[in-house]
Structure formats: C-alpha cells, structure tokens
XYZ file of C-alpha atoms in Angstrom:
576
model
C 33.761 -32.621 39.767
C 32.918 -30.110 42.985
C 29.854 -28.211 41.744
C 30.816 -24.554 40.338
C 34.686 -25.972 39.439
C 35.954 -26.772 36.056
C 37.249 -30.241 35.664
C 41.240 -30.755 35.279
C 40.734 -31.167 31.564
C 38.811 -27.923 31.341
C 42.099 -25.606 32.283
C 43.344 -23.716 29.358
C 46.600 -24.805 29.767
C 45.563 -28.562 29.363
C 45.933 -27.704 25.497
C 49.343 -27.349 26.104
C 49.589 -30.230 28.437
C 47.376 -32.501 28.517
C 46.864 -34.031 24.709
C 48.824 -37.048 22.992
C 50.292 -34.897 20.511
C 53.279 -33.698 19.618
C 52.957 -30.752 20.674
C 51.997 -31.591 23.804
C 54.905 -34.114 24.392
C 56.923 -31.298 23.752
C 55.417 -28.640 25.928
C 56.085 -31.424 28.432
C 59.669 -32.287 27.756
C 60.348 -28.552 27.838
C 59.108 -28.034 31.072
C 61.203 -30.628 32.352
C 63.606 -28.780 31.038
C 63.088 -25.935 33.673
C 63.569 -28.601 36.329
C 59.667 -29.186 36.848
C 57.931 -32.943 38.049
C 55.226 -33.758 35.994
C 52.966 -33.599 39.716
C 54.225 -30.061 40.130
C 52.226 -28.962 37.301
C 49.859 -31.372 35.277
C 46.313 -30.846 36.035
C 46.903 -27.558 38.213
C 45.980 -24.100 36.927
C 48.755 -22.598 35.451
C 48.899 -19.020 36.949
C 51.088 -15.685 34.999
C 52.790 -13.663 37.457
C 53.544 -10.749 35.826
C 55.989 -8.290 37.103
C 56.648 -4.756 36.521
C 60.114 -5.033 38.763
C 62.688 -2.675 37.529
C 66.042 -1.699 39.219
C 65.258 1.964 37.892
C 61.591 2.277 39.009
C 62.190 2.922 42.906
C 57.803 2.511 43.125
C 58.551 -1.238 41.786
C 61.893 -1.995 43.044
C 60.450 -4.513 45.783
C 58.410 -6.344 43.760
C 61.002 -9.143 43.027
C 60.336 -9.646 46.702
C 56.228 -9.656 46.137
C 56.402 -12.065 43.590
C 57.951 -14.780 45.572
C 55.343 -14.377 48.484
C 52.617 -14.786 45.268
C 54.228 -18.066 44.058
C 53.980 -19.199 48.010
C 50.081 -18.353 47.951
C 49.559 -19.852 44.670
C 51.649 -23.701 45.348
C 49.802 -23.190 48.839
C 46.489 -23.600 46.812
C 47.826 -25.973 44.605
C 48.324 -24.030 41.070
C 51.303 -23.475 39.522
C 53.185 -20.249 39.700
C 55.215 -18.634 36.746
C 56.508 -15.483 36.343
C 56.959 -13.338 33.607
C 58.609 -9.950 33.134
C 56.892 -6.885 31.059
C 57.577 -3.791 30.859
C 58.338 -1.417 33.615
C 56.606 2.075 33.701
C 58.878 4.279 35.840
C 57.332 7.765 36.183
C 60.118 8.973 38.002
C 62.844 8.609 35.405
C 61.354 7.330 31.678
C 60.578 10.281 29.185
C 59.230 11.919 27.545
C 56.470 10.230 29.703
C 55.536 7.097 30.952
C 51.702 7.972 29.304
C 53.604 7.612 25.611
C 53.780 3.347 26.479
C 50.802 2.605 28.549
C 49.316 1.299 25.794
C 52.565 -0.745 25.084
C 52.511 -2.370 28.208
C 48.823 -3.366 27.771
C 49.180 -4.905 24.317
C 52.221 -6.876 25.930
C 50.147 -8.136 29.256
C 47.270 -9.140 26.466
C 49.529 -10.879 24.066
C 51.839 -13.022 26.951
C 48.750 -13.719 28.342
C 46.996 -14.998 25.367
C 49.975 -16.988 24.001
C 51.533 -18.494 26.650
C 49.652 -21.759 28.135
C 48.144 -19.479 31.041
C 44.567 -20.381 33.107
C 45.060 -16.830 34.830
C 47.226 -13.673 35.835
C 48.422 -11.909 39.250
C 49.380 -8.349 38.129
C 51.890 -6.869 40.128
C 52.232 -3.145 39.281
C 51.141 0.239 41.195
C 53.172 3.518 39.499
C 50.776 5.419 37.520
C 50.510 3.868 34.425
C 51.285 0.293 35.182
C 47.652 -0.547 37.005
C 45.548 0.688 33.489
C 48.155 -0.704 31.205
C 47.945 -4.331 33.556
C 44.216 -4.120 33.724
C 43.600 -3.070 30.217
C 45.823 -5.966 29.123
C 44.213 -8.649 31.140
C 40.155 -7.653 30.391
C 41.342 -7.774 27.240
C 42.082 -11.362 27.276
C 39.399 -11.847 30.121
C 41.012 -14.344 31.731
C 40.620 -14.430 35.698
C 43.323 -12.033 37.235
C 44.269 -10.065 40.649
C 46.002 -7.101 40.736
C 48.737 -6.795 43.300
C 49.197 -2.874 44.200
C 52.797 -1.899 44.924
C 51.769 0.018 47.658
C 52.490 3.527 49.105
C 56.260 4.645 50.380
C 56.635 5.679 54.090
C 55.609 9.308 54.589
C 58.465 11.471 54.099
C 60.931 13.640 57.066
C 62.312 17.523 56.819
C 63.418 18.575 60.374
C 59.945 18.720 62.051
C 57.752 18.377 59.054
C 56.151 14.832 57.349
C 56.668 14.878 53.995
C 54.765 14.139 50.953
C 55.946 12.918 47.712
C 55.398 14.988 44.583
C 53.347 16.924 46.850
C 56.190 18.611 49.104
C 58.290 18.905 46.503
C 56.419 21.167 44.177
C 56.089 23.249 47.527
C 59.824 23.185 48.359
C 60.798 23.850 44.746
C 58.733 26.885 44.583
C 60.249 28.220 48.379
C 63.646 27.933 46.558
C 62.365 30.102 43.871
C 60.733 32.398 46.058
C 64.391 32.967 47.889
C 62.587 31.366 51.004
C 65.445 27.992 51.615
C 68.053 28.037 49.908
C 70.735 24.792 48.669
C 71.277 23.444 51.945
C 67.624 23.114 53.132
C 66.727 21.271 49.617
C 69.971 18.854 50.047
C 68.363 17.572 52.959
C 64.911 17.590 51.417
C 66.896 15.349 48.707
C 67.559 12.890 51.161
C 63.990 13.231 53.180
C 61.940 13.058 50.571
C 61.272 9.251 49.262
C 62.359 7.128 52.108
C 61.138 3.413 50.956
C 60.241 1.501 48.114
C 56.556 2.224 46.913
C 54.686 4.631 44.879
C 53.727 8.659 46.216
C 52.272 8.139 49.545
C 50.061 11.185 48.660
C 46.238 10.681 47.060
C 48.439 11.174 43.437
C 47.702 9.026 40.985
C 49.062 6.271 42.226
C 47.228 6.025 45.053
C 44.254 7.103 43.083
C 44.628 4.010 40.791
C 45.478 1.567 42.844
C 41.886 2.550 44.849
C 39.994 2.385 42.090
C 41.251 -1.014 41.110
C 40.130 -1.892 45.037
C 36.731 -0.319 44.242
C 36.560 -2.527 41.086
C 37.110 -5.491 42.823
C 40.281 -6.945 41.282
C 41.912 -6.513 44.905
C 42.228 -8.878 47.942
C 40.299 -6.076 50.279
C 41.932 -3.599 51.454
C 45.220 -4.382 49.273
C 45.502 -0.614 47.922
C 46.586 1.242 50.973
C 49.177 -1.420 53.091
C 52.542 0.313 52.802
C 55.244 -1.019 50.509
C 56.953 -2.272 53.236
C 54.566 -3.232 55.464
C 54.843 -6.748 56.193
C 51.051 -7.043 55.687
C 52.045 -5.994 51.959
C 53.872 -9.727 52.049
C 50.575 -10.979 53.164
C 48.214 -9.532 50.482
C 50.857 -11.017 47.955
C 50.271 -14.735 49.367
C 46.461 -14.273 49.409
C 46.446 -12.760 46.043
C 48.547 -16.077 44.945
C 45.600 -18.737 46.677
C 43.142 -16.311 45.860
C 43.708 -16.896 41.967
C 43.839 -20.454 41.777
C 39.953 -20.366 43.470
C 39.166 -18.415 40.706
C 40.689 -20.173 37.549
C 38.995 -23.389 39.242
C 35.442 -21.355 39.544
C 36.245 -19.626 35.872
C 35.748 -16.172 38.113
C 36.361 -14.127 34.713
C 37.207 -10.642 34.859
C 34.231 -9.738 32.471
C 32.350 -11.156 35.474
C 33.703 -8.220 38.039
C 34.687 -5.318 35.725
C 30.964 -4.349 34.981
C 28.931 -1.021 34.089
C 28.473 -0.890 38.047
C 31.453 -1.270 38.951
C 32.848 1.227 36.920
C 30.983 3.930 38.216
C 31.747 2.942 41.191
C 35.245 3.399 41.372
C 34.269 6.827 39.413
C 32.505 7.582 42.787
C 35.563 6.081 44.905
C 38.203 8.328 42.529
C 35.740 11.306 43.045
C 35.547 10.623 46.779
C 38.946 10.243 47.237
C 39.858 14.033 45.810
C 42.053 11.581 43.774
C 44.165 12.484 40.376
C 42.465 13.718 36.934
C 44.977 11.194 35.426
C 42.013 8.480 36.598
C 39.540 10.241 34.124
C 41.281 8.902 31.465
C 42.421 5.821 32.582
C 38.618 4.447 33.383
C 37.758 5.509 30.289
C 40.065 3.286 28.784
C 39.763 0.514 30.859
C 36.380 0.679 31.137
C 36.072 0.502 26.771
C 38.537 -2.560 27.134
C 35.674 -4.212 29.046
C 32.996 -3.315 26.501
C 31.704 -0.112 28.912
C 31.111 3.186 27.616
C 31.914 5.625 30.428
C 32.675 9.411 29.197
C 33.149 12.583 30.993
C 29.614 13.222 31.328
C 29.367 10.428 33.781
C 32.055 11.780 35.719
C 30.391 15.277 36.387
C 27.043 13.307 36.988
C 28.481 10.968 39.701
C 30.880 14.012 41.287
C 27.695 15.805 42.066
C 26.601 13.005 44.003
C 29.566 12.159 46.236
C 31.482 14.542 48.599
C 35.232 14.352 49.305
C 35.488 12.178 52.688
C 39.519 11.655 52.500
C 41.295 14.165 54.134
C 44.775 13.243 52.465
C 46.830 15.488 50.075
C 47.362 17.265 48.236
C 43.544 18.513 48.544
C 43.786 17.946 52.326
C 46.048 16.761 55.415
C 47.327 13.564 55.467
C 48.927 10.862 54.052
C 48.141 6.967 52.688
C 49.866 5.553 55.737
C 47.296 7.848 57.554
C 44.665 6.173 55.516
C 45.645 2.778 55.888
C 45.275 2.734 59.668
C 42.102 4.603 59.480
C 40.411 1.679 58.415
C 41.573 2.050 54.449
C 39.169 1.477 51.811
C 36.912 -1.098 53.028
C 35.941 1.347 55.920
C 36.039 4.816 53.513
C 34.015 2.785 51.128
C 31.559 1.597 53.868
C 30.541 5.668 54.209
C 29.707 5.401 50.391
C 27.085 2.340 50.313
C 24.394 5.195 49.321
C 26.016 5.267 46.227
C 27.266 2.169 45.214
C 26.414 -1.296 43.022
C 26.324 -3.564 46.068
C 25.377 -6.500 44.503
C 28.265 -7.184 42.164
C 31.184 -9.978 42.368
C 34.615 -9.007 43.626
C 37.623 -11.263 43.725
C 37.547 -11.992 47.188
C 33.601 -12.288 47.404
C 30.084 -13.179 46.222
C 29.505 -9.636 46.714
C 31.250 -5.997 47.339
C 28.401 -5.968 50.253
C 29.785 -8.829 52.152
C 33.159 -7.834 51.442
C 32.608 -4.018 53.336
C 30.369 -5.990 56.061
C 32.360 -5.194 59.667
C 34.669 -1.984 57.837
C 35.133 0.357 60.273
C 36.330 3.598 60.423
C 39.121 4.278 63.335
C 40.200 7.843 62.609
C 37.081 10.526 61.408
C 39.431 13.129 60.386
C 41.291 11.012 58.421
C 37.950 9.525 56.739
C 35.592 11.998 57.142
C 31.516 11.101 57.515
C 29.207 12.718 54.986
C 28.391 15.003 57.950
C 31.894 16.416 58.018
C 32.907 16.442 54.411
C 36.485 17.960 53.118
C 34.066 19.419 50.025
C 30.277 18.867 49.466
C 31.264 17.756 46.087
C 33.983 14.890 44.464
C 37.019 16.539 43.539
C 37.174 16.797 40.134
C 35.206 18.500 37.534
C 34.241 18.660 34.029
C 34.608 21.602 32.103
C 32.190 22.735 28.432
C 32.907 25.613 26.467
C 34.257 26.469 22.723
C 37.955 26.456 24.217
C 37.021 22.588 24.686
C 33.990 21.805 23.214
C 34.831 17.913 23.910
C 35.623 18.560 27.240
C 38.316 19.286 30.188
C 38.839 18.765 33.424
C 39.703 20.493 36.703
C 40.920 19.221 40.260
C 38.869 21.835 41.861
C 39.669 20.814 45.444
C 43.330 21.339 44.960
C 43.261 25.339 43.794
C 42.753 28.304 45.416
C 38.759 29.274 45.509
C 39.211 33.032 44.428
C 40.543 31.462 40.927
C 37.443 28.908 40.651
C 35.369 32.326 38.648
C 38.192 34.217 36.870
C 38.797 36.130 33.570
C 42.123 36.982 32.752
C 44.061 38.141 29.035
C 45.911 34.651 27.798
C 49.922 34.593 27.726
C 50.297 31.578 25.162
C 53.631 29.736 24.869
C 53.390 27.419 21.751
C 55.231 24.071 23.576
C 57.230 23.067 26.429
C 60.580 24.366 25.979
C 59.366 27.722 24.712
C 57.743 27.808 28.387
C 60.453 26.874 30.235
C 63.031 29.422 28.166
C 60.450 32.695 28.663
C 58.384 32.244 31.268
C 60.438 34.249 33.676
C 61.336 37.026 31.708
C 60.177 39.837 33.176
C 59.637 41.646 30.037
C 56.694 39.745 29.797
C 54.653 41.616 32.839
C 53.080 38.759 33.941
C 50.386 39.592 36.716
C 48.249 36.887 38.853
C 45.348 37.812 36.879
C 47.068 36.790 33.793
C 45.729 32.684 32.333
C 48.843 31.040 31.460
C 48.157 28.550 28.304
C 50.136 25.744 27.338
C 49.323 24.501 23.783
C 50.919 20.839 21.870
C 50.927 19.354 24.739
C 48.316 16.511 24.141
C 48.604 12.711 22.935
C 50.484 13.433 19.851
C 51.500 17.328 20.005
C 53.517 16.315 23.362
C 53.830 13.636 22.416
C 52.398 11.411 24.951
C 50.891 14.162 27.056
C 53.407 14.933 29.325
C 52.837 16.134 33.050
C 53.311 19.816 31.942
C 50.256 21.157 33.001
C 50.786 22.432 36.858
C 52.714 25.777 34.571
C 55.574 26.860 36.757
C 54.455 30.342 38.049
C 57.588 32.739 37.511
C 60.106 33.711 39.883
C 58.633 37.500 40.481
C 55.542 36.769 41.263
C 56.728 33.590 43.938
C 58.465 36.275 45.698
C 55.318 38.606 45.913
C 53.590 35.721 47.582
C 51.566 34.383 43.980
C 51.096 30.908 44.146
C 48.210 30.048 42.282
C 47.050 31.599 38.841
C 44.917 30.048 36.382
C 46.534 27.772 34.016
C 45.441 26.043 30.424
C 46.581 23.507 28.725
C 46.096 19.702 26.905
C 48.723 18.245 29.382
C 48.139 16.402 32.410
C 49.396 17.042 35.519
C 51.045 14.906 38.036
C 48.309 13.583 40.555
C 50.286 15.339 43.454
C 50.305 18.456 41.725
C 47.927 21.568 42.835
C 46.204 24.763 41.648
C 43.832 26.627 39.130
C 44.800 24.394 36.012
C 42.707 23.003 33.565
C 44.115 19.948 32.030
C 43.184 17.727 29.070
C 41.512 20.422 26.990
C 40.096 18.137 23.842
C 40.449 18.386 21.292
C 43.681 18.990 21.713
C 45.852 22.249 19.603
C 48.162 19.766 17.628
C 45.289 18.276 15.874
C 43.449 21.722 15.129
C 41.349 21.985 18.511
C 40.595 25.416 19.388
C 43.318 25.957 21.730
C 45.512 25.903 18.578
C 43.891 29.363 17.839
C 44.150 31.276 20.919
C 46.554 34.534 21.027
C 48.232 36.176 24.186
C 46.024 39.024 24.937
C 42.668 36.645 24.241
C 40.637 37.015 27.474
C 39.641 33.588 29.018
C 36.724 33.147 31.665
C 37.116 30.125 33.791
C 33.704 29.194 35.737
C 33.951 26.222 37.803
C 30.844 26.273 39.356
C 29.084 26.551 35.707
C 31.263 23.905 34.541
C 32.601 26.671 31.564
C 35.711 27.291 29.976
C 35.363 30.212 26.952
C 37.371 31.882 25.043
C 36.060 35.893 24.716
C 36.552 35.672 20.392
C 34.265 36.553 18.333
C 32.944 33.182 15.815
C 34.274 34.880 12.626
C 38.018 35.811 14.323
C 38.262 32.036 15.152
C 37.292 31.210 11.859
C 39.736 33.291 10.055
C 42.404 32.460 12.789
C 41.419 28.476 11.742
C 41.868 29.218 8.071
C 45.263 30.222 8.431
C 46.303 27.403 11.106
C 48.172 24.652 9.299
C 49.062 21.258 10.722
C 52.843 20.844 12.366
C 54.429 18.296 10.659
C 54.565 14.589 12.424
C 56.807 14.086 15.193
C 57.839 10.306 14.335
C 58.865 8.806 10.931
C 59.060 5.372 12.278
C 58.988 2.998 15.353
C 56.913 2.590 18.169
C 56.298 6.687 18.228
C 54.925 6.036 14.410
C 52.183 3.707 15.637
C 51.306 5.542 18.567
C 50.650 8.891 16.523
C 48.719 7.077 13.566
C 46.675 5.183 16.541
C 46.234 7.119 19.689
C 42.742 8.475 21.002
C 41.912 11.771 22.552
C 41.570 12.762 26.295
C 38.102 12.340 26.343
C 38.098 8.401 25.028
C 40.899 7.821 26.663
C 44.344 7.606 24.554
C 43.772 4.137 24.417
C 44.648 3.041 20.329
C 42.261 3.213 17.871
C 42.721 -0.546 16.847
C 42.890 -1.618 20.681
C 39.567 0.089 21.328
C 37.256 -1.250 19.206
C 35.315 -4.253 19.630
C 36.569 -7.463 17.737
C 37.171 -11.057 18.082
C 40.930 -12.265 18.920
C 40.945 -16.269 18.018
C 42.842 -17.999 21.210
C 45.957 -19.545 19.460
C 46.112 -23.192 18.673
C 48.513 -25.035 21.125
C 48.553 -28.540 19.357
C-alpha cells in the first residue's frame, strides 16, 4: 500500500463487493446486469455523480453534458463513475419557492449517498438552492465530495446595452411601469435576456454560492466563475472526475476541508463579493451540518473587516464573465490573504495558500485592490432592534444611501397577495418617505420564504422618478434584486415575532450605520397589541409541507430542520 492511500479492501464499497456472501454475490451479479466487467469496477472507488439536470431548470439544463465529461475524469483516474439523479431546484419556474425543498434535496443527497455502495460524490448543481442542499447533504454523510458549479450564462443583449439577469429585469420591469418602454421594447428584452444555459451571470445568489463553495475548498480552483458554456466548464468537469478518485484513495473527508476557518472564510469571500443575503442563511446551515456554529454576529464581525473589491452587479458594474477573465477567484481571493485561514486543506491542495500561489489579477476595475474599494465595508449587514430582536439583514451596497438613516410611518399589508391587489391604489397616498412592510412571509407564514421582499414600489411614484423606499419584511429577496429592504426579520410575524404587531401609521427608524431597526411603540402598546394577536391556523394538513412546518428553523439558524440540525449518530447501513 502507497503511504497516505487506503488499501483496495478499505473502500466502502468493498462491503458491497468484495465479501463471499450472498449479498455480495448478488451485488455482483446485478452489476453485471448493467453490462459492467468485473475489472471495470472491483477494487476501484466507486464514485456518485449526482445530477441536478432538469429539462425545466434552464441554470441546469447542460448538465447531462457535464456529467459525461465527470465520468471521463473519473475512468481516467481509474474509479468508477455512476450517476444518480436527485432532485432539481429550478428557481426560475418551481413555487411557491425553491427555499420550501432545499432541505428535501439535502436529506435525499445524504440518504443516496449513505445507502448506495458509494466511496465518494461529485455534486453537480449551481441554481440557488441546489449548492447548500448538495453540500449540506454530502457533510452530512462526510464522505469525500467535489462540487461541480453550473456556471454563469453569457451576459445578456438589448440594442446597445449588456444585460444582466434578474438584475436588468427588475430595471426594465419597473421602466414599463414608469410608462418609460413600452410592449415592444420588453418583447425584445424577452428574447435578450437569458441567452445560454447557466445560472444569473450577475453576483445573485448563484454566483454568490457557487464562490463561497470555491472559498470553502470543495472546488477544482477557479471552477465558480468559467461560463456555462465555456469549454473550460468541460474541463473543470473532467478534473473534478480524477480529482475525486485521489481523494477517496487518500480518505480526503469533507470534515477535513469544511472547517471553523473555512467557514469564515467564505463569510469574508460572500462579504467581499457584495454577494446575496440568501448566503447568510445558507452558511449557517451548512456550516451546523459540519458541526460549526456560525450566527449573524459573525457575519457583522467579519463585514467590518473586509471591503467590497468586486465591481459586478447589482452593487456595481459588471458581470461574472467580466470576473472570470479578470483572474476569477483565485486572483480576487489573493487580495484577501490578510484575512483568511491559509493553512487549511482544499480539494485540489495541501493548502488554500498554495492553491492562490501565482493568482493574478488582469483587470483592477473589475477586481478592485483594497486601495480602490467599491465600499470600505462587505456588503451586507446585520440589523438589532425590538422589530427583530434575533436579527435581520440588509444588502447595504445595493440601496440608495439617503435611505441607509430613515424614519418613515409603516403601510403594512398582512401577506403577498394582499400586496400585490392594493399596493397601487392610489387611495392609499403612498409617499417615498413611507416604510413599506411585508408580514407572513417567513419559513412557515410564506411558506418557504418566498423572494417577496424587493416590495414592488407603485406605479405613481415610478413615474415621479421613486425608485427606492425603505422596505420590511421576513422574505428574502432574489440575490439580483436591489434597494432599501430589510429581509429576514426573525423572528418572523407568523410565529408571533414582533413584526406580527406592527400597524400602518407605526413610525419605523432604519439606521444602517448603527446596525438598528426599531419600531417607535411604546413597551405596553406592544404588549396589549401581543395579547390580542392569535396564531393563523397551519398552512399544511399533510405531506411534505406538514413536515417542513412542524420542522423548519428560523432565519437566523438557518431553516435547516430541526431533526437535520442537531448532532446525532447515523449507523452506516449493513451491506452483507
């Protein structure tokens, strides 16, 4: 045996295989039922390929493609490739929201993974939810993994102007509202818009994941920023394939990379980024999946230590193409070595040092120096007060600065569709001082938390040239979203949180800079509003949408389930 490698009869999948059972006679004859020779598998690592490919989920729809170039890297290194299906996450098109099954898909990637005879995983995934759902799956089962990022569309064309996805739109929509372009302009945005496969070529959340899996180092380097259909995307797949079967030999465990240092530093690397507030709760659940404790507090802490160096929107200019070329995130995390865990393991090295040894930037606008920073501070912020006394957050970087200090009276609309149906009434005298507030809109009250919380600004005030105001809710908001709005208020109204007790007319103060969000009401008034509050009754009598309501978390741990979170021993199954 080569020192540092596990023996043949060591693999995990040798239980399967390798005995004189009956069991393992059977696991034999099976697989030469699927047309296999006993050399094409016997004694090699047996490596899960698991693929979020959907012909609805337009981010994914190439990975059919990206799993064959996977198998190639992982025969090529002499394992044994096998792919497996799961669930597909499509943020475009599945409602209410893609948030209500992230947790779904990670109890599926930890259960194939723990029953089938597998030594180790390649994750292919990249639209929002997929990369914390894949990753809090697989450190669940700690087996050696890569993730495979889907990768960014091609930037997006309108006449003269590069478009970006999610980004643009919200823009365009609100012109169309505003009586600026009318049908024919957005027909041709229709067709401009999303021009390859891949996820939102903006810093969304997307983008923002995929980084911070990079900045974990459960990447090949540089894997998060290649464009979908790049053929250097093709490439990454292959080396993520040989790259695996190194690892099951050296037992390269993902316990082993996704560390207390790691996690903050892809906090940092989100924070740096101007990246999505989604990320604030996915870390926090992936980070309790590997037995870290991260909370909001750490987020504030670390975003006071890191300025925003990527110049991409929707906080700033360009696009991930942009990035890519500008050296990517080997060379934008080679401007943060003040700041991170150098010392610690990646996939693709003994240590994230050597792996950014030789990153260079090649475009300084693009990836600013700490000398020319977008903001002097990360993008995101964390918000105190008795409106959410467990916390809230704010992408700072993408509102308007005059709204960062602000008191206005509240106009409160109890849910979604009561927003949407009222909002642009008139009658309701809605000024750009007014706080719009959007309440059961959390984990259960949305359910799911929906991306409700960039509130659509109404009609009459588009057209007087409004378009920012101050907006309030549990929600999330889409990572290419923009503006004054505080997201993720916890806890949230459904479940009794404060929010649940605010009244239109209630004046709000917003202070960024003090990290406060209050609500001007007295102790007493809150206490008699609290004592007549009563419960709304539960949204799901049975089904999945049962067990996510009994189980989920709050925004500030992360919406990961209750019986998911905690710390236990699984039993690997018995396979003879």
């Amino acid at each position: 045996m080569i020192s540092g490698r596990i023996a043949p009869e060591e693999l995990r999948s040798h239980q399967w295989y390798g005995t004189d059972g009956l069991r393992s006679f059977s696991h034999r004859a099976r697989t030469r039922q699927l047309g296999y020779l006993p050399e094409e598998h016997l004694g090699k690592p047996v490596i899960a390929i698991l693929n979020t490919w959907s012909d609805i989920n337009p981010c994914h729809v190439h990975l059919r493609d990206r799993a064959q170039a996977v198998k190639r890297g992982v025969w090529q290194a002499g394992g044994f490739p096998l792919e497996f299906p799961v669930s597909t996450l499509s943020e475009t098109f599945q409602k209410p929201t893609p948030m209500l099954y992230r947790n779904m898909l990670a109890m599926e990637t930890e259960e194939l993974l723990r029953s089938y005879p597998v030594d180790g995983a390649v994750l292919l995934g990249g639209c929002d939810k997929s990369t914390p759902a894949l990753l809090m799956g697989a450190a669940s089962v700690d087996l050696p993994a890569v993730f495979v990022p889907a990768g960014p569309m091609l930037p997006g064309h309108w006449r003269d102007e590069v478009l970006g996805s999610g980004t643009d739109m919200w823009k365009y929509w609100d012109d169309k509202r505003a009586g600026i372009i009318g049908d024919c302009e957005m027909a041709e945005l229709e067709n401009g818009l999303a021009r390859s496969p891949g996820h939102c070529m903006t810093m969304g959340t997307a983008s923002t994941l995929t980084a911070a899996a990079e900045a974990l180092g459960v990447t090949v380097p540089g894997a998060s920023s290649i464009p979908a259909v790049d053929s250097g995307h093709e490439r990454m797949a292959a080396d993520s394939g040989r790259r695996i079967v190194d690892m099951v030999w050296r037992q390269l465990t993902l316990s082993k990379i996704l560390t207390a240092e790691a996690y903050d530093d892809a906090v940092a690397t989100v924070l740096a980024l101007g990246g999505s507030t989604n990320a604030v709760i996915h870390l926090i659940a992936m980070a309790g999946r590997s037995g870290v404790k991260l909370t909001l507090d750490a987020f504030d802490r670390i975003a006071r230590t890191v300025p925003v160096l990527a110049n991409l929107r929707p906080g700033g200019k360009y696009l991930m193409e942009d990035f890519h070329f500008a050296g990517g995130l080997p060379a934008f995390l080679a401007g943060l070595t003040g700041v991170l865990h150098l010392d610690r393991p990646t996939v693709a090295h003994a240590t994230l040092r050597e792996q950014l040894d030789g990153a260079l930037v090649h475009n300084a606008d693009v990836i600013r120096g700490r000398d020319n920073p977008l903001a002097p501070e990360g993008g995101v912020a964390v918000l105190r007060g008795n409106l959410c006394p467990d916390g809230a957050v704010i992408k700072h970087i993408a509102a308007e600065p005059a709204l960062l200090r602000h008191t206005g009276p509240a106009v409160v609309f109890d849910d979604y569709q009561d927003m949407q149906r009222t909002i642009k009434d008139p009658a309701r005298a809605l000024t750009p001082d007014h706080v719009l507030v959007l309440r059961n809109a959390g984990p259960k009250g949305g359910p799911g938390m929906p991306e409700y919380g960039m509130l659509p600004i109404p009609d009459y005030l588009l057209k007087q040239g409004v378009r920012d105001m101050v907006r309030i809710s549990d929600a999330r908001m889409s990572g290419t979203s923009y503006g004054a709005c505080v997201l993720h208020i916890a806890p949230e109204s459904y479940v009794g949180g404060p929010l649940a007790l605010v009244r239109t007319g209630d004046l709000i103060t917003l202070d960024v800079e003090a990290r406060s969000l209050h609500l001007k009401v007295g102790d007493d008034e809150l206490e008699r509003r609290r004592a007549a509050w009563s419960p709304p009754p539960m949204r799901y009598g049975r089904g999945y949408g049962a067990l996510y309501q009994d189980q989920i978390t709050q925004a500030d741990t992360g919406c990961d389930f209750e019986f998911l979170a905690r710390q236990g021993e699984v039993p690997d199954p018995y396979a003879g």
